[in-house]
mmCIF file of C-alpha atoms in Angstrom:
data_model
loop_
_atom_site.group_PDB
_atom_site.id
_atom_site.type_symbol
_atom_site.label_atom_id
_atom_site.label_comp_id
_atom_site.label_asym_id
_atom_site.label_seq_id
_atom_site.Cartn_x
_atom_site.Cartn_y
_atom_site.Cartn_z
ATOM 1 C CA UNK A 1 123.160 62.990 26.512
ATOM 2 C CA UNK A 2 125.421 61.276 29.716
ATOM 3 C CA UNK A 3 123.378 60.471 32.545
ATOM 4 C CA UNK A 4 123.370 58.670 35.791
ATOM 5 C CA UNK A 5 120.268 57.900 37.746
ATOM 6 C CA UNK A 6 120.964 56.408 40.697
ATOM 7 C CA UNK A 7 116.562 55.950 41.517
ATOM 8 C CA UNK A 8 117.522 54.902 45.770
ATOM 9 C CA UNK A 9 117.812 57.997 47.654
ATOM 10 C CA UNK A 10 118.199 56.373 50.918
ATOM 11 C CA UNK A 11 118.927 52.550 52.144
ATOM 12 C CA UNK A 12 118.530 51.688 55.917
ATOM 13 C CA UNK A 13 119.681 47.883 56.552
ATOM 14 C CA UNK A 14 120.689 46.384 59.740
ATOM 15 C CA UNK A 15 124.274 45.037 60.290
ATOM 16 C CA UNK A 16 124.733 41.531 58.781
ATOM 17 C CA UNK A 17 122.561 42.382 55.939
ATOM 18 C CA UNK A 18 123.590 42.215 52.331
ATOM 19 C CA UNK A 19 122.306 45.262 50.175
ATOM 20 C CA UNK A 20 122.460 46.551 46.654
ATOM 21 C CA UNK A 21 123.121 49.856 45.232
ATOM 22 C CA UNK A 22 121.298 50.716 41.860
ATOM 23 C CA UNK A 23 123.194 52.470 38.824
ATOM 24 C CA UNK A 24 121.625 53.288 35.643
ATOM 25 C CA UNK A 25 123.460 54.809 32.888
ATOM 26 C CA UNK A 26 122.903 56.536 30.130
ATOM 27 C CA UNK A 27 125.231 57.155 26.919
ATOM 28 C CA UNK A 28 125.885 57.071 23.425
ATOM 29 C CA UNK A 29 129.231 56.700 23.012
ATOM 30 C CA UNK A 30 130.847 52.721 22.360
ATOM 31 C CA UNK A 31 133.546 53.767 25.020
ATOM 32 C CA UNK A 32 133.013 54.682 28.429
ATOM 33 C CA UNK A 33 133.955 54.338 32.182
ATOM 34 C CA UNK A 34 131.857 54.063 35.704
ATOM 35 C CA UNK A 35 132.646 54.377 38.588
ATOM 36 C CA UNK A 36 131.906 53.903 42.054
ATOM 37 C CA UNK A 37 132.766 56.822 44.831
ATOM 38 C CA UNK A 38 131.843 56.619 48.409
ATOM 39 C CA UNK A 39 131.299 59.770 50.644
ATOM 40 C CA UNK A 40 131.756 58.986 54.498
ATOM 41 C CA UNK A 41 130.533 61.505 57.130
ATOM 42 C CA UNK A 42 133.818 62.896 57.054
ATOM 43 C CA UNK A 43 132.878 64.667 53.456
ATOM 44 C CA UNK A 44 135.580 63.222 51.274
ATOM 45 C CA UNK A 45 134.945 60.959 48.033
ATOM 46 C CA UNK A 46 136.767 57.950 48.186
ATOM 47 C CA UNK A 47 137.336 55.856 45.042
ATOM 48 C CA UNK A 48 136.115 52.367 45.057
ATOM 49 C CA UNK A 49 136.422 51.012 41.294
ATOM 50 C CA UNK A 50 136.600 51.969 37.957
ATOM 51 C CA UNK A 51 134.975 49.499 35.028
ATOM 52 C CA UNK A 52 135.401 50.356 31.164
ATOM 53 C CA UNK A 53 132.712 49.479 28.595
ATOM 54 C CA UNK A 54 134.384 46.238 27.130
ATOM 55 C CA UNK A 55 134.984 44.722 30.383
ATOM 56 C CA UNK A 56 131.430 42.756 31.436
ATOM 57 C CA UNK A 57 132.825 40.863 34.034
ATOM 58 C CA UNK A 58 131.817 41.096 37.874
ATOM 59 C CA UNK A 59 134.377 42.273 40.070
ATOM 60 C CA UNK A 60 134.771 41.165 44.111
ATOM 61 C CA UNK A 61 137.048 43.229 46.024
ATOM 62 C CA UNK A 62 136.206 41.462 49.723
ATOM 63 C CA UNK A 63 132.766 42.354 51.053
ATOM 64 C CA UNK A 64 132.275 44.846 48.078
ATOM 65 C CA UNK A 65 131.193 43.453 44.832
ATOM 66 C CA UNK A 66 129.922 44.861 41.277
ATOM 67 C CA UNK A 67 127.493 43.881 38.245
ATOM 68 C CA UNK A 68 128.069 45.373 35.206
ATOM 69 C CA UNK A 69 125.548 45.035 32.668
ATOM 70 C CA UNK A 70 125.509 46.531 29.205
ATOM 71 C CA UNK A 71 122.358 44.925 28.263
ATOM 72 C CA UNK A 72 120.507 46.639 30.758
ATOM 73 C CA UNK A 73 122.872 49.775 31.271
ATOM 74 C CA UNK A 74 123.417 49.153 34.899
ATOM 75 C CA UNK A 75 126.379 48.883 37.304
ATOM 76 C CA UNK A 76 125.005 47.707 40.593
ATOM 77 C CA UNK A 77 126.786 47.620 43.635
ATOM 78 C CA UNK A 78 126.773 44.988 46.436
ATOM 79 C CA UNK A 79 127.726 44.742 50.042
ATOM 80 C CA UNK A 80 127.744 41.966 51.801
ATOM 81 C CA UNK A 81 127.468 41.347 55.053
ATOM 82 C CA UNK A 82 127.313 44.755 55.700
ATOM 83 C CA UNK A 83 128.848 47.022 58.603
ATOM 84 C CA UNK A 84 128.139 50.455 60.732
ATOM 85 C CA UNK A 85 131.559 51.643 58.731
ATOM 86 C CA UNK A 86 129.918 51.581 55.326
ATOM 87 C CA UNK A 87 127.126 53.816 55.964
ATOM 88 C CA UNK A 88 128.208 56.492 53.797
ATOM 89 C CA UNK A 89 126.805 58.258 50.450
ATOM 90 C CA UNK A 90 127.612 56.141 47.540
ATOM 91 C CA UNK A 91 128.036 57.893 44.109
ATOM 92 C CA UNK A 92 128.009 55.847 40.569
ATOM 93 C CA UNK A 93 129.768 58.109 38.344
ATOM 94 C CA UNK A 94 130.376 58.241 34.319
ATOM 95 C CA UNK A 95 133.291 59.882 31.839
ATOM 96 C CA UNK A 96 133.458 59.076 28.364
ATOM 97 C CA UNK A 97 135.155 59.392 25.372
ATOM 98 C CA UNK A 98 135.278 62.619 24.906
ATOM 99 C CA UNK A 99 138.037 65.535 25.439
ATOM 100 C CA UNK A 100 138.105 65.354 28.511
ATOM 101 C CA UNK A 101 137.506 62.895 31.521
ATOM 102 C CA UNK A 102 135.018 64.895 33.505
ATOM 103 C CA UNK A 103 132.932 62.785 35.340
ATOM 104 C CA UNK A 104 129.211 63.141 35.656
ATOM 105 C CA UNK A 105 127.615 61.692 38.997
ATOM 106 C CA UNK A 106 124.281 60.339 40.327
ATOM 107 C CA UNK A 107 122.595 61.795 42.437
ATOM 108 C CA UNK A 108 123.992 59.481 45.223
ATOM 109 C CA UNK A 109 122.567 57.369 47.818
ATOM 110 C CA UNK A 110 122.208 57.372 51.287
ATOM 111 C CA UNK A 111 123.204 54.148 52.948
ATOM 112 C CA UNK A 112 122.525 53.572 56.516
ATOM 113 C CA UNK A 113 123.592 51.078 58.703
ATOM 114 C CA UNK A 114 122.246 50.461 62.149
ATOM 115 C CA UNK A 115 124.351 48.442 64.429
ATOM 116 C CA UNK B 1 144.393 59.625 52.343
ATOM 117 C CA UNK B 2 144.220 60.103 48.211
ATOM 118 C CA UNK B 3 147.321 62.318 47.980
ATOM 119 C CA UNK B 4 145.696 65.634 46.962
ATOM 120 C CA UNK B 5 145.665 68.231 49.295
ATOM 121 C CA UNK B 6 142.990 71.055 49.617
ATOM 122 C CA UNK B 7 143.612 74.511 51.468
ATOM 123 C CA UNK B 8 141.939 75.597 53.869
ATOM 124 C CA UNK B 9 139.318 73.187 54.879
ATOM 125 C CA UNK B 10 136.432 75.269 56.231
ATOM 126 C CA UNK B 11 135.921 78.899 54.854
ATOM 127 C CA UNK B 12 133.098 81.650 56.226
ATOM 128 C CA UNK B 13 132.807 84.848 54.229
ATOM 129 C CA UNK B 14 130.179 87.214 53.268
ATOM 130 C CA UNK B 15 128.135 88.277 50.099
ATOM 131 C CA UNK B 16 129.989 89.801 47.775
ATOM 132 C CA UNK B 17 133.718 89.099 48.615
ATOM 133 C CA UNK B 18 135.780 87.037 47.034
ATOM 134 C CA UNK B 19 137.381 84.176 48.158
ATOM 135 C CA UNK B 20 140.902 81.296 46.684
ATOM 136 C CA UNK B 21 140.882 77.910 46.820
ATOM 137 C CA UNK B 22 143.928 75.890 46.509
ATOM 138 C CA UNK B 23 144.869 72.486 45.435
ATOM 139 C CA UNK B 24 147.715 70.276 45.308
ATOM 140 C CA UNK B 25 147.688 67.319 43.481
ATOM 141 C CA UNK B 26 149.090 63.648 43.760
ATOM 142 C CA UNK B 27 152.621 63.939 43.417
ATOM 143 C CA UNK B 28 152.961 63.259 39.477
ATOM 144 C CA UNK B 29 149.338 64.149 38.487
ATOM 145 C CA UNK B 30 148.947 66.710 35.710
ATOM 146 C CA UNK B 31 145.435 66.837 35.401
ATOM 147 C CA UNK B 32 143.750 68.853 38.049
ATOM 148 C CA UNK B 33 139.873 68.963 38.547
ATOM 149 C CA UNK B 34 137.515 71.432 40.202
ATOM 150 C CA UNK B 35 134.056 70.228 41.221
ATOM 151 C CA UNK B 36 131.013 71.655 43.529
ATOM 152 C CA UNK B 37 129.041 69.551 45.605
ATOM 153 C CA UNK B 38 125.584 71.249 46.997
ATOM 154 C CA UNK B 39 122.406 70.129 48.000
ATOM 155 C CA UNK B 40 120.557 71.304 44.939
ATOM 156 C CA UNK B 41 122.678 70.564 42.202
ATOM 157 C CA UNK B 42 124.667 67.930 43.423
ATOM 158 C CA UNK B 43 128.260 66.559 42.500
ATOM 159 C CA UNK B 44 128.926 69.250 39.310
ATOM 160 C CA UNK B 45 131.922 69.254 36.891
ATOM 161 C CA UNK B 46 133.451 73.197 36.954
ATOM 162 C CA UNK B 47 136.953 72.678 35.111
ATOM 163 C CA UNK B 48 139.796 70.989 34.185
ATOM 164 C CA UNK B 49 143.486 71.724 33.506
ATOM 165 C CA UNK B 50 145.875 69.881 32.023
ATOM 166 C CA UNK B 51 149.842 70.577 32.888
ATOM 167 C CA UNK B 52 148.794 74.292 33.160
ATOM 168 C CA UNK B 53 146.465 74.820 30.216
ATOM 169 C CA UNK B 54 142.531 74.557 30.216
ATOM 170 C CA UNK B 55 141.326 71.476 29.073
ATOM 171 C CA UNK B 56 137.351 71.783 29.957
ATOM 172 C CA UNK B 57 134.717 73.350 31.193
ATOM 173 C CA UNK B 58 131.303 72.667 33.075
ATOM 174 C CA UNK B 59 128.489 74.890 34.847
ATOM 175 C CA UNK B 60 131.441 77.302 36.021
ATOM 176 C CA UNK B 61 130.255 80.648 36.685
ATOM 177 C CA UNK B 62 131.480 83.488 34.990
ATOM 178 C CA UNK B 63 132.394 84.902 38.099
ATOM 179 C CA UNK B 64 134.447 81.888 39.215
ATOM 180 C CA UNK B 65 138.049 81.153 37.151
ATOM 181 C CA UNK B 66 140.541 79.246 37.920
ATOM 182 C CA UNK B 67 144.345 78.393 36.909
ATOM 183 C CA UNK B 68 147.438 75.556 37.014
ATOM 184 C CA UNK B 69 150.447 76.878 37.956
ATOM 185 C CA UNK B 70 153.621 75.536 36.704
ATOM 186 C CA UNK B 71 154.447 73.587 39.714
ATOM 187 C CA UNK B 72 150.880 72.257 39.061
ATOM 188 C CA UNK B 73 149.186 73.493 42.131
ATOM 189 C CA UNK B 74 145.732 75.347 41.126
ATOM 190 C CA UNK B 75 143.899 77.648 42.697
ATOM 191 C CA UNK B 76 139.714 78.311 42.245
ATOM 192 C CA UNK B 77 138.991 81.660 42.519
ATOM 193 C CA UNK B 78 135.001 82.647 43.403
ATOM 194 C CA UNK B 79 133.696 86.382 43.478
ATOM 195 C CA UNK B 80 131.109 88.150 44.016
ATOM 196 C CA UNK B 81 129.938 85.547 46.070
ATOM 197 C CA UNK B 82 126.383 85.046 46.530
ATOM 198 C CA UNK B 83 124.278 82.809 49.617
ATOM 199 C CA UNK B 84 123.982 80.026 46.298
ATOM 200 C CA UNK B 85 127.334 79.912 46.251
ATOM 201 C CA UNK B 86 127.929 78.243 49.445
ATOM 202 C CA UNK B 87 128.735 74.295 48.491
ATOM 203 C CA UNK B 88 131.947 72.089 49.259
ATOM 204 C CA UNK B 89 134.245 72.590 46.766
ATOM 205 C CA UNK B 90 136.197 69.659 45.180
ATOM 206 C CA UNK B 91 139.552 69.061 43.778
ATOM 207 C CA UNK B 92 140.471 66.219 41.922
ATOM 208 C CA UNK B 93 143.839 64.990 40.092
ATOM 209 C CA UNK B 94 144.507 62.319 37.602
ATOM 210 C CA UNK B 95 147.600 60.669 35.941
ATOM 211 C CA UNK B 96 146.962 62.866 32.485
ATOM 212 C CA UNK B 97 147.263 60.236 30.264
ATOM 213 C CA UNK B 98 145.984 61.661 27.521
ATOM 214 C CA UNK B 99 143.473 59.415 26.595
ATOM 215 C CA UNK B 100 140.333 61.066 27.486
ATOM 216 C CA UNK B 101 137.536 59.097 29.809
ATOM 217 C CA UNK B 102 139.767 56.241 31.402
ATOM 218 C CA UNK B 103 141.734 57.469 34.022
ATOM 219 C CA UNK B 104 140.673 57.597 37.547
ATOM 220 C CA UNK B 105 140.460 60.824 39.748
ATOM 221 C CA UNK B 106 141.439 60.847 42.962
ATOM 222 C CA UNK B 107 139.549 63.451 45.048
ATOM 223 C CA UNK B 108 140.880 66.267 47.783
ATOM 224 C CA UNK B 109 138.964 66.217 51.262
ATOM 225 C CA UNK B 110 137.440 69.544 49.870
ATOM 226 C CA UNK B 111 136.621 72.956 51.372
ATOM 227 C CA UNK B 112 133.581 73.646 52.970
ATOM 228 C CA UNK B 113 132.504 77.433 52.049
ATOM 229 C CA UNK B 114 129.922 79.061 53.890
ATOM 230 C CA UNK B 115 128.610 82.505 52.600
ATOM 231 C CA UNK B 116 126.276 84.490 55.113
#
């Protein structure tokens, strides 16, 4: 079966701090995709990246930064010197190859950050 | 803003009426997804439509349906609504690529539905 566990339920940090967000996935299938969503206060899901299963390498997009490892089935997400602005949810989210690209989410986590 | 539009953004209505959601997708999107966010069941896959045909379905209800409409547009109907049903409601569109798993979906702001 396709699962993601995302095991943090909440992260408080204080600004300045660097903090990781946990992704565990689970799948049989050779080909897959994850993928990172972020849910402000406002309610929307934003889309922050999208990895595929033959691509290993890390990825840095400015303060935002992501480890993909097969080995261990995780796709962890760091923030670096983080900010009030990114306290949001953060979702780590799965499709595969199957018919059809519906995504299956973690549970999210709930990242605070206090100024 | 991720281009797809959702209509209306807050909705109150009581047991047992029914209720449309509407979606527009990215300009040039054919795939159009419907998902419901609550607090006990989290972020849950309901359907997909592909350039105005069914292409999937999740933990829809039978008393929720939904369709494309040839100018690609979809609407979600719910019925019979129950106190359970109350969630925010997601649509999301994708390219439509055809190749199933890869392509990114780019979510509506959603619309909040609140059944007393």
């Amino acid at each position: 079966a396709q699962k993601v566990t995302q095991a943090q339920t909440e992260i408080s940090v204080v600004e300045k701090e660097d903090v990781t967000l946990d992704c565990v996935y689970e799948t049989r299938d050779t080909t897959y995709y994850l993928f990172w969503y972020k849910q402000p206060p406002s309610g929307e899901l934003v889309f922050l990246i999208r990895r595929n299963s033959f691509d290993e390498q890390n990825e840095i997009s400015g303060r935002y930064s992501w480890n993909f490892q097969k080995s261990t089935s995780s796709f962890n997400f760091t923030i670096t010197a983080s900010q009030v602005v990114d306290s949001a949810v953060y979702f780590c989210a799965l499709t595969y190859g199957g018919a059809t690209n519906k995504l299956i989410f973690g549970t999210g986590t709930l990242l605070a950050v206090q100024p | 803003d991720s281009g797809v539009t959702q209509t209306p953004k807050h909705l109150i209505t009581a047991t047992g009426q029914r209720v449309t959601l509407r979606c527009s997708p990215r300009s040039g999107d054919l795939s159009v997804y419907w998902y419901q966010q609550s607090l006990d069941q989290g972020l849950q896959f309901l359907i997909q439509y592909y350039n105005g045909e069914e292409r999937a379905k999740g933990n829809i209800l039978e008393r929720f349906s939904a369709q494309q409409f040839p100018d690609l547009h979809s609407e979600l109907n719910l019925s019979s609504l129950e106190l359970g049903d109350s969630a925010l409601y997601f649509c999301a569109s994708s390219v439509g690529s055809g190749v199933p798993g890869q392509e990114t979906q780019y979510f509506g702001p959603g619309t909040r539905l609140l059944v007393l």
